[in-house]
GROMACS .gro file of C-alpha atoms in nm:
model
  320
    1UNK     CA    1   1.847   0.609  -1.576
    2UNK     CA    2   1.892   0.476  -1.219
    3UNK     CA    3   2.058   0.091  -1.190
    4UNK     CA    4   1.877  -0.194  -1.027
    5UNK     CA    5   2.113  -0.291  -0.734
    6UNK     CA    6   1.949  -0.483  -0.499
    7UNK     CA    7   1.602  -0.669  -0.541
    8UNK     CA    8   1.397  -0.798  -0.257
    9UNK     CA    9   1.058  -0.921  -0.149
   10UNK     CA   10   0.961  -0.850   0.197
   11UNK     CA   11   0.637  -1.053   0.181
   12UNK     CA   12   0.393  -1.234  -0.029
   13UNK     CA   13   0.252  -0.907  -0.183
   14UNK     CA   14   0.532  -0.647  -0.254
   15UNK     CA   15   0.871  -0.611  -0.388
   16UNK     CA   16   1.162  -0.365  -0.364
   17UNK     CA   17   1.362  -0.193  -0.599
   18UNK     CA   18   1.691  -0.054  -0.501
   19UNK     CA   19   1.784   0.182  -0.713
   20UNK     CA   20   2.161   0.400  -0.749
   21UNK     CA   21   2.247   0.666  -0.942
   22UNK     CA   22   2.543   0.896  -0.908
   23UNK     CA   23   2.550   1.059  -0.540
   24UNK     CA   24   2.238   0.911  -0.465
   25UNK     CA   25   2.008   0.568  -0.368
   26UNK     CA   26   1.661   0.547  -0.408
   27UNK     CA   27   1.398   0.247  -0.265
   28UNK     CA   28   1.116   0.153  -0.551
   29UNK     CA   29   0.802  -0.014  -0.358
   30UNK     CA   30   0.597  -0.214  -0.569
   31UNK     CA   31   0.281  -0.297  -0.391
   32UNK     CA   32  -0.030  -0.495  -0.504
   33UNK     CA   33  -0.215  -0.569  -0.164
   34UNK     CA   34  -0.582  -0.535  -0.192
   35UNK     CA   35  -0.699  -0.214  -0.162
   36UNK     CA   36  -0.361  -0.024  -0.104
   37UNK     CA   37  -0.196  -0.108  -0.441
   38UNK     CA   38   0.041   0.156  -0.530
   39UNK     CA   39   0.410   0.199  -0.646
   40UNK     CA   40   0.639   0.431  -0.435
   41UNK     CA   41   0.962   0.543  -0.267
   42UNK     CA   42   0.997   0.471   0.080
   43UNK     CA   43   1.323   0.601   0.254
   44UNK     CA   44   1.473   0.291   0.374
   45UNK     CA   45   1.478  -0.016   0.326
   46UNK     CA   46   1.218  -0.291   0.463
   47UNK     CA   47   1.375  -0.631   0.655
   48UNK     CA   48   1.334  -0.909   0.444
   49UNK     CA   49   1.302  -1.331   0.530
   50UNK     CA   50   1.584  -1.529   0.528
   51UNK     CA   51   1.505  -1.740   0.212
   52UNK     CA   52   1.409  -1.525  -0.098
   53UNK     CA   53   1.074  -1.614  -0.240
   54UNK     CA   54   1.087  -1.766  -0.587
   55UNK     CA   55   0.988  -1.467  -0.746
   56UNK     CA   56   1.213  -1.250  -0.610
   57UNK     CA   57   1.510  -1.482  -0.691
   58UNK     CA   58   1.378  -1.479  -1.068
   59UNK     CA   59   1.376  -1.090  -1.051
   60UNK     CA   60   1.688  -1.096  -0.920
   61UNK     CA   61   1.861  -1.329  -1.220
   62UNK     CA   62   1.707  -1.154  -1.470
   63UNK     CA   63   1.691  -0.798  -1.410
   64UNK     CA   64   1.937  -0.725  -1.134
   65UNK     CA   65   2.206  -0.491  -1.254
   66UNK     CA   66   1.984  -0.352  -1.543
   67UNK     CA   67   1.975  -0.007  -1.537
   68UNK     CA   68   1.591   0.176  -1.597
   69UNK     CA   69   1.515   0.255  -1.953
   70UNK     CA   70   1.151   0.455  -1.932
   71UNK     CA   71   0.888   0.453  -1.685
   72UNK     CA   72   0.553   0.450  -1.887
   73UNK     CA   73   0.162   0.452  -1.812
   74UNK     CA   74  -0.078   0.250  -2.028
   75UNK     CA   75  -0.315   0.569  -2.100
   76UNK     CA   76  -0.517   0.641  -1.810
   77UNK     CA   77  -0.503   0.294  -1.686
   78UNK     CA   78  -0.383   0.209  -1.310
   79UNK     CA   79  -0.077   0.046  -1.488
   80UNK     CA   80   0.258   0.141  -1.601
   81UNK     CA   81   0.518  -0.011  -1.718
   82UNK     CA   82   0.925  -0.045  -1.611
   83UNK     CA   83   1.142  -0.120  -1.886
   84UNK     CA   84   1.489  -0.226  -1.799
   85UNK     CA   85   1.800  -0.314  -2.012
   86UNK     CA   86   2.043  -0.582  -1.925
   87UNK     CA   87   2.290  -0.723  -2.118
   88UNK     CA   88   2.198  -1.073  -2.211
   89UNK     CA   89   2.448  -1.361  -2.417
   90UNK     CA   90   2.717  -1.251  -2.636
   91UNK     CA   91   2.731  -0.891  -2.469
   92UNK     CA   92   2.398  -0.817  -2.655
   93UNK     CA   93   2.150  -0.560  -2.475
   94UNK     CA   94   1.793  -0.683  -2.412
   95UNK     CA   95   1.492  -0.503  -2.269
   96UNK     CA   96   1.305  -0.650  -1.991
   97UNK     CA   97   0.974  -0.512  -1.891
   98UNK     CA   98   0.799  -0.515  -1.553
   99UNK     CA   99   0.480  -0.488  -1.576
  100UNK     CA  100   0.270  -0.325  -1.260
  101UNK     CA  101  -0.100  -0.382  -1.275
  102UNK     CA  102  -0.286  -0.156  -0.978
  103UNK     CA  103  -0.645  -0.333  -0.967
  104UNK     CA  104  -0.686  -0.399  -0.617
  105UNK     CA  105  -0.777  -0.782  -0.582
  106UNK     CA  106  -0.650  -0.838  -0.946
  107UNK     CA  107  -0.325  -0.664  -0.879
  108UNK     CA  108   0.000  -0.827  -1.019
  109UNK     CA  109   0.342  -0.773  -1.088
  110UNK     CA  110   0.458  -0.945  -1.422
  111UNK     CA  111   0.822  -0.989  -1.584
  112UNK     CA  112   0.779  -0.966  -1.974
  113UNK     CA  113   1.025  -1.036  -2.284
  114UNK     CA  114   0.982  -0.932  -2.605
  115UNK     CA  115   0.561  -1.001  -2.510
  116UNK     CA  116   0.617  -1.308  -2.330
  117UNK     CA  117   0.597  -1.331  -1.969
  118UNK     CA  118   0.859  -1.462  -1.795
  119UNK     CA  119   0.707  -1.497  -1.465
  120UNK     CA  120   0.438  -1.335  -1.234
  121UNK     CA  121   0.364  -1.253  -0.918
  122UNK     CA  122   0.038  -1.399  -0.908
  123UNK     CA  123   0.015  -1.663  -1.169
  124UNK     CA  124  -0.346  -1.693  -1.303
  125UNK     CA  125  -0.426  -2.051  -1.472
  126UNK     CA  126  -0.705  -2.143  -1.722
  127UNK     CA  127  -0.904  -2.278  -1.404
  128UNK     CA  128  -0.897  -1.902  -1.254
  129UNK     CA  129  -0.940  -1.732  -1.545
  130UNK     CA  130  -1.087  -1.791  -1.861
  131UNK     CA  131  -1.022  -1.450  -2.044
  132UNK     CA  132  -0.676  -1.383  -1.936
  133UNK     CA  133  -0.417  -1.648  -1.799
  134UNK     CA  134  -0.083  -1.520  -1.660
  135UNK     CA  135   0.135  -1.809  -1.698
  136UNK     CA  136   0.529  -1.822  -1.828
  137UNK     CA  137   0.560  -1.817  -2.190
  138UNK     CA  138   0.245  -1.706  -2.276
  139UNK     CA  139   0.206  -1.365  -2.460
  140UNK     CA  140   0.148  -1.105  -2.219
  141UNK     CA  141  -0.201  -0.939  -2.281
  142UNK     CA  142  -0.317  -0.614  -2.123
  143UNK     CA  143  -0.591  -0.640  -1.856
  144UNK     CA  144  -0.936  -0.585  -2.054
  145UNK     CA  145  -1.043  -0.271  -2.186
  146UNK     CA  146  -1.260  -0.047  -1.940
  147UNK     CA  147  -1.415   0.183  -2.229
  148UNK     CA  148  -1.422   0.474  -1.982
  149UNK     CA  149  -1.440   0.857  -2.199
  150UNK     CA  150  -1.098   1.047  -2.194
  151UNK     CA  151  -1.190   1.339  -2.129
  152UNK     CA  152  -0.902   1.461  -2.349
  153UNK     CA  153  -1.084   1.324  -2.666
  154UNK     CA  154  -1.249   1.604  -2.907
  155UNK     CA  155  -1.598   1.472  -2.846
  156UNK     CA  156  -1.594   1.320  -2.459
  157UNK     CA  157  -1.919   1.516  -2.394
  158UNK     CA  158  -2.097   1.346  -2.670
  159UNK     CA  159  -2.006   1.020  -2.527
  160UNK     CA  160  -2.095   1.117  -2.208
  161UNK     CA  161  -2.424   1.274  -2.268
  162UNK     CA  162  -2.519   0.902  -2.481
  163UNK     CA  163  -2.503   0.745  -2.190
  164UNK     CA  164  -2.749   0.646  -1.934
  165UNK     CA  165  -2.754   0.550  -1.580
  166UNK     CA  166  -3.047   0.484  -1.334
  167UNK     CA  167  -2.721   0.509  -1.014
  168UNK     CA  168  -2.675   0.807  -0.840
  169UNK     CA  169  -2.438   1.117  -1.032
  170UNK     CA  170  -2.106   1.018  -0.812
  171UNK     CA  171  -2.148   0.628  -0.969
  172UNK     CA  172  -2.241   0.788  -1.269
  173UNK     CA  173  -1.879   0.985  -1.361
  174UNK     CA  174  -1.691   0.715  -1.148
  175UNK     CA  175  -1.857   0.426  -1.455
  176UNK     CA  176  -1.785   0.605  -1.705
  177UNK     CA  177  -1.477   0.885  -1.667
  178UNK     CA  178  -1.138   0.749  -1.738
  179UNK     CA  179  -0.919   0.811  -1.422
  180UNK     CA  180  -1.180   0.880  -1.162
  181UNK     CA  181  -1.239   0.744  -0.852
  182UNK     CA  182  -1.428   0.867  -0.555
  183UNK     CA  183  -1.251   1.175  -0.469
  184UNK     CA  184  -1.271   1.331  -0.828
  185UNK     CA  185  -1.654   1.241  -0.831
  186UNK     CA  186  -1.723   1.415  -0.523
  187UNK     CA  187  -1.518   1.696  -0.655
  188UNK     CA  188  -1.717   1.778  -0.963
  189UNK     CA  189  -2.021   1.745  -0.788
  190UNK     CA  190  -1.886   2.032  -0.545
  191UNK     CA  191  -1.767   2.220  -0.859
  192UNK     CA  192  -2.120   2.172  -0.998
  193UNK     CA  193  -2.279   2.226  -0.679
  194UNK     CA  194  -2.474   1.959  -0.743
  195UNK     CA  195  -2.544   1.649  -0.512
  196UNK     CA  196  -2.340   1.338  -0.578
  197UNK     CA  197  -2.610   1.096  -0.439
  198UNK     CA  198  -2.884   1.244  -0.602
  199UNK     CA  199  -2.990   1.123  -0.934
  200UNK     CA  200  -2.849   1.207  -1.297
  201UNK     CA  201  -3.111   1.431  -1.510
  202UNK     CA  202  -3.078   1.525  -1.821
  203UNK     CA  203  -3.093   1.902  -1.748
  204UNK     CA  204  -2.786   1.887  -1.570
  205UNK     CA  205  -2.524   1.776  -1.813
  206UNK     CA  206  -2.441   2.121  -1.918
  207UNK     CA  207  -2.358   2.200  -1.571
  208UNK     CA  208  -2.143   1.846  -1.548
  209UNK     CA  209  -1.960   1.959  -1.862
  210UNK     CA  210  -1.884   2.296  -1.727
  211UNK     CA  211  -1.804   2.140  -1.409
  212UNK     CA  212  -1.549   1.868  -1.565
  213UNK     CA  213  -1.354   2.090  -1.753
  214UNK     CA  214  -1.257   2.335  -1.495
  215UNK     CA  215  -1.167   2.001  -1.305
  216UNK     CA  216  -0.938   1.913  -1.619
  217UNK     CA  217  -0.826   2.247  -1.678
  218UNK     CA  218  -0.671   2.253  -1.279
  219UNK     CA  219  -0.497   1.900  -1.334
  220UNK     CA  220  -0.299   2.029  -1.567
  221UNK     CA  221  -0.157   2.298  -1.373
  222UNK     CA  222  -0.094   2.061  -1.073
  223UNK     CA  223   0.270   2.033  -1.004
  224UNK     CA  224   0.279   1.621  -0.995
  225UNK     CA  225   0.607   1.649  -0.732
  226UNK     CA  226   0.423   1.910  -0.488
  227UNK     CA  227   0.198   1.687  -0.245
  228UNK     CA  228   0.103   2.056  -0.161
  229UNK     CA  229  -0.076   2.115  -0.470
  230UNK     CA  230  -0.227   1.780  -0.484
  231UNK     CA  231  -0.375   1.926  -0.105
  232UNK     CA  232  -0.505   2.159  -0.252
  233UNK     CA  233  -0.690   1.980  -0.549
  234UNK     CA  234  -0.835   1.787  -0.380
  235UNK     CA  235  -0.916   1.980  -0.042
  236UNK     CA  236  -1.298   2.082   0.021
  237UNK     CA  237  -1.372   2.293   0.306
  238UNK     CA  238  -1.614   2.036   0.548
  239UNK     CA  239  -1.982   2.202   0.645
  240UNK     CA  240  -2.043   2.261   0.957
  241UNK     CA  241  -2.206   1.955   1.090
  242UNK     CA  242  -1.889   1.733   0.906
  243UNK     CA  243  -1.635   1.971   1.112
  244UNK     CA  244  -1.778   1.854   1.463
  245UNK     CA  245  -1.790   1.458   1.361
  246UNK     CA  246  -1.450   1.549   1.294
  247UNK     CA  247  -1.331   1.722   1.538
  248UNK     CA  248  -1.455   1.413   1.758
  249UNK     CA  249  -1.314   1.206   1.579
  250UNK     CA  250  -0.981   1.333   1.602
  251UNK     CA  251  -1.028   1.420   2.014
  252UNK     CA  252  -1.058   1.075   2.063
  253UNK     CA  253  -0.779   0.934   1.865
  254UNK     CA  254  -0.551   1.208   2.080
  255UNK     CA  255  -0.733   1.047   2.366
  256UNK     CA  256  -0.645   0.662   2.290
  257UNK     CA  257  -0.267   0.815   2.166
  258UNK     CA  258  -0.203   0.937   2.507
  259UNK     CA  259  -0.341   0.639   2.670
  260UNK     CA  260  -0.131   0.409   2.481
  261UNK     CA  261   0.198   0.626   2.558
  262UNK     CA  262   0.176   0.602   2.929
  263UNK     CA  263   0.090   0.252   2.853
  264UNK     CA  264   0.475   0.201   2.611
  265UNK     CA  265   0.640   0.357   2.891
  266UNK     CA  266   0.517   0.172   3.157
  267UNK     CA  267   0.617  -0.153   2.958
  268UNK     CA  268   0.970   0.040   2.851
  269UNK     CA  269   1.007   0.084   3.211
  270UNK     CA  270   0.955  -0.232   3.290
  271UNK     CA  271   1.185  -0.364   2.982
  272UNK     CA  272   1.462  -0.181   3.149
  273UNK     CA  273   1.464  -0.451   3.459
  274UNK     CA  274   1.466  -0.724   3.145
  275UNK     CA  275   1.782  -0.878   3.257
  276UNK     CA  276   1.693  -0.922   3.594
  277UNK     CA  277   1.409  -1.084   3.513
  278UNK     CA  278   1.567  -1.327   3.265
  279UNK     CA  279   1.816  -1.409   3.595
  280UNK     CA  280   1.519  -1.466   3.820
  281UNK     CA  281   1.340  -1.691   3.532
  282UNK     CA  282   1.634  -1.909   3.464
  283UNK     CA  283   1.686  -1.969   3.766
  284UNK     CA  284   1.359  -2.067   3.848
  285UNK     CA  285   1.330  -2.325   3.551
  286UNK     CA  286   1.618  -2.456   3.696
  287UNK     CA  287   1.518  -2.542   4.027
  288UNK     CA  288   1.172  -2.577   3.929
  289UNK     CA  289   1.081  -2.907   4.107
  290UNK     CA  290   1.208  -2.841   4.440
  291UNK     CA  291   0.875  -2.628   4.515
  292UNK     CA  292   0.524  -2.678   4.479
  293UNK     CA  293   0.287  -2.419   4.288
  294UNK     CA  294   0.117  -2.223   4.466
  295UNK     CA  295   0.272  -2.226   4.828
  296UNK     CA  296   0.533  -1.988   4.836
  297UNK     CA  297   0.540  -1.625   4.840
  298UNK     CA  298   0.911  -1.644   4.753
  299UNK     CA  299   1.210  -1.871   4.678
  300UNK     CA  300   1.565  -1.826   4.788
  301UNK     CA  301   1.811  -2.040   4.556
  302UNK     CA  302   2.197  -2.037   4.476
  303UNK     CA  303   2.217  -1.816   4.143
  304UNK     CA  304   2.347  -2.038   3.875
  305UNK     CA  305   2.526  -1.755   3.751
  306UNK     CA  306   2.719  -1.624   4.046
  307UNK     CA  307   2.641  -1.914   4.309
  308UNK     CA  308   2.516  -1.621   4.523
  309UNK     CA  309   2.200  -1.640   4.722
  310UNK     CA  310   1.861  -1.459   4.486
  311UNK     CA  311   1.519  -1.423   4.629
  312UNK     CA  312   1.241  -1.474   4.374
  313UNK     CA  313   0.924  -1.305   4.454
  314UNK     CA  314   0.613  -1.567   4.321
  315UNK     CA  315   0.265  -1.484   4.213
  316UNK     CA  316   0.053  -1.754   4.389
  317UNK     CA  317  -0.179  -1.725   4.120
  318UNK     CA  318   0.034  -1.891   3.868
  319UNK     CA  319   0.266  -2.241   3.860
  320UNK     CA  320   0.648  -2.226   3.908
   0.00000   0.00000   0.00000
């Protein structure tokens, strides 16, 4: 429902939404640097270069102004889709889609109408890509199929259990779950008490089935807004050895913190004087070549600002 105001692109990698509703603005980042691709509100806005990439100044012609029709995700997939409507010739309405693609080095950001792209992000050529080029007007196709098990489907564990795998039980459910990554691996394997580098056996895929539907079971009562609950889900208590790497861990970081804080105030003191210094410096480029480097302690000119006399302290170490 929100309108596009403002569009920008802060660097190579990511642009920025601006998005108003009634009473109220929101920021849209749209990330897809390798490995942090994501898409999310920041609070303000992020300074931008002087001359608008070309992307961004397509984004801006077509889509500026269009107001946000739906917000979609392609099933399970690490892309979703922005559909905007803008009013086109004659007064007519017409749908633009941005397309977000999450797939850390293959991450893009595409601008599609009615299938066709319209332009990209990163445009991918036949030379780069054989099984997918990302050029303007050709059809948009989705990224290949990765024909992970939903484990939503009526018969996931019979898909799972057909499978095999010589890789260690985390690989195993990261391969072939739709949706998981590292930290849901690890998770199942705590909820299965079972070790996520040791090998998959046969035996224990009636424990992995009880194990991934309590995991299912719990996403579905996570409140998707609360970053508490998400804390929570994925939050296992470290043993004992893991506490005291990390407790080290985070003594030294305080450590190298408060080093580097008497270290900014030291140079914030010393940025205070800044104008003085600038004095002293001009100044000394001015008269430059009425001393020789590395004789003087100190310099005593006419200030070109005042025409008053300024001592200049010298470090014989350096040149004028």
């Amino acid at each position: 429902g929100g309108r596009i105001d403002k569009i920008s692109q802060p660097n190579k990698s990511t642009i920025v939404l601006s998005i108003r509703q009634p009473g109220q603005n929101f920021y849209l980042q749209i990330s897809t640097s390798n490995p942090n691709s994501a898409a999310f509100l920041i609070k303000n806005p992020i300074e931008n270069p002087a001359e608008p990439p070309i992307f961004c100044m397509v984004l801006r012609k077509q889509i500026e102004n269009g107001k946000i029709g739906s917000i979609r995700q392609n099933g399970r997939d690490r892309l979703i889709f922005i559909d905007i409507d803008t009013i086109g010739a004659g007064g007519m309405i017409s749908t633009k889609t941005l397309a977000c693609e999450f797939m850390g080095k293959y991450s893009n950001i595409i601008l599609i109408e009615e299938g066709l792209i319209l332009d990209a992000l990163k445009k991918i050529g036949s030379h780069q890509s054989r099984v997918r080029m990302i050029l303007p007007g050709h059809q948009y196709q989705l990224p290949p199929a990765n024909p992970k098990i939903d484990l939503n489907s009526s018969n996931w564990f019979e898909e799972l259990s057909n499978q095999t795998s010589e890789s260690t039980l985390q690989k195993f459910l990261i391969d072939h779950i739709a949706g998981f990554g590292t930290p849901s691996a690890i998770e199942v394997c705590r909820i299965a008490e079972l070790d996520p580098n040791s090998k998959l056996f046969e035996r224990d895929l009636p424990t992995i089935k009880i194990a991934l539907e309590k995991y299912r079971d719990r996403i579905e009562t996570i409140d998707l807004d609360s970053l508490f609950d998400w804390a929570k889900f994925f939050y296992t208590p470290p043993e004992p050895p893991e506490r005291d790497q990390f407790s080290k861990i985070i003594r030294r970081e305080i450590s190298r913190c408060k080093n580097k804080i008497v270290k900014l105030e030291k140079e914030l003191e010393s940025a205070e004087n800044s104008e003085i210094w600038k004095i002293k410096a001009d100044n000394l480029l001015t008269y430059q070549n009425q001393f020789k480097n590395r004789v003087d302690r100190s310099v005593t000119v006419q200030n070109i600002y005042d025409g008053k006399p300024i001592e200049i302290f010298l470090d014989q170490r350096l040149t004028i």
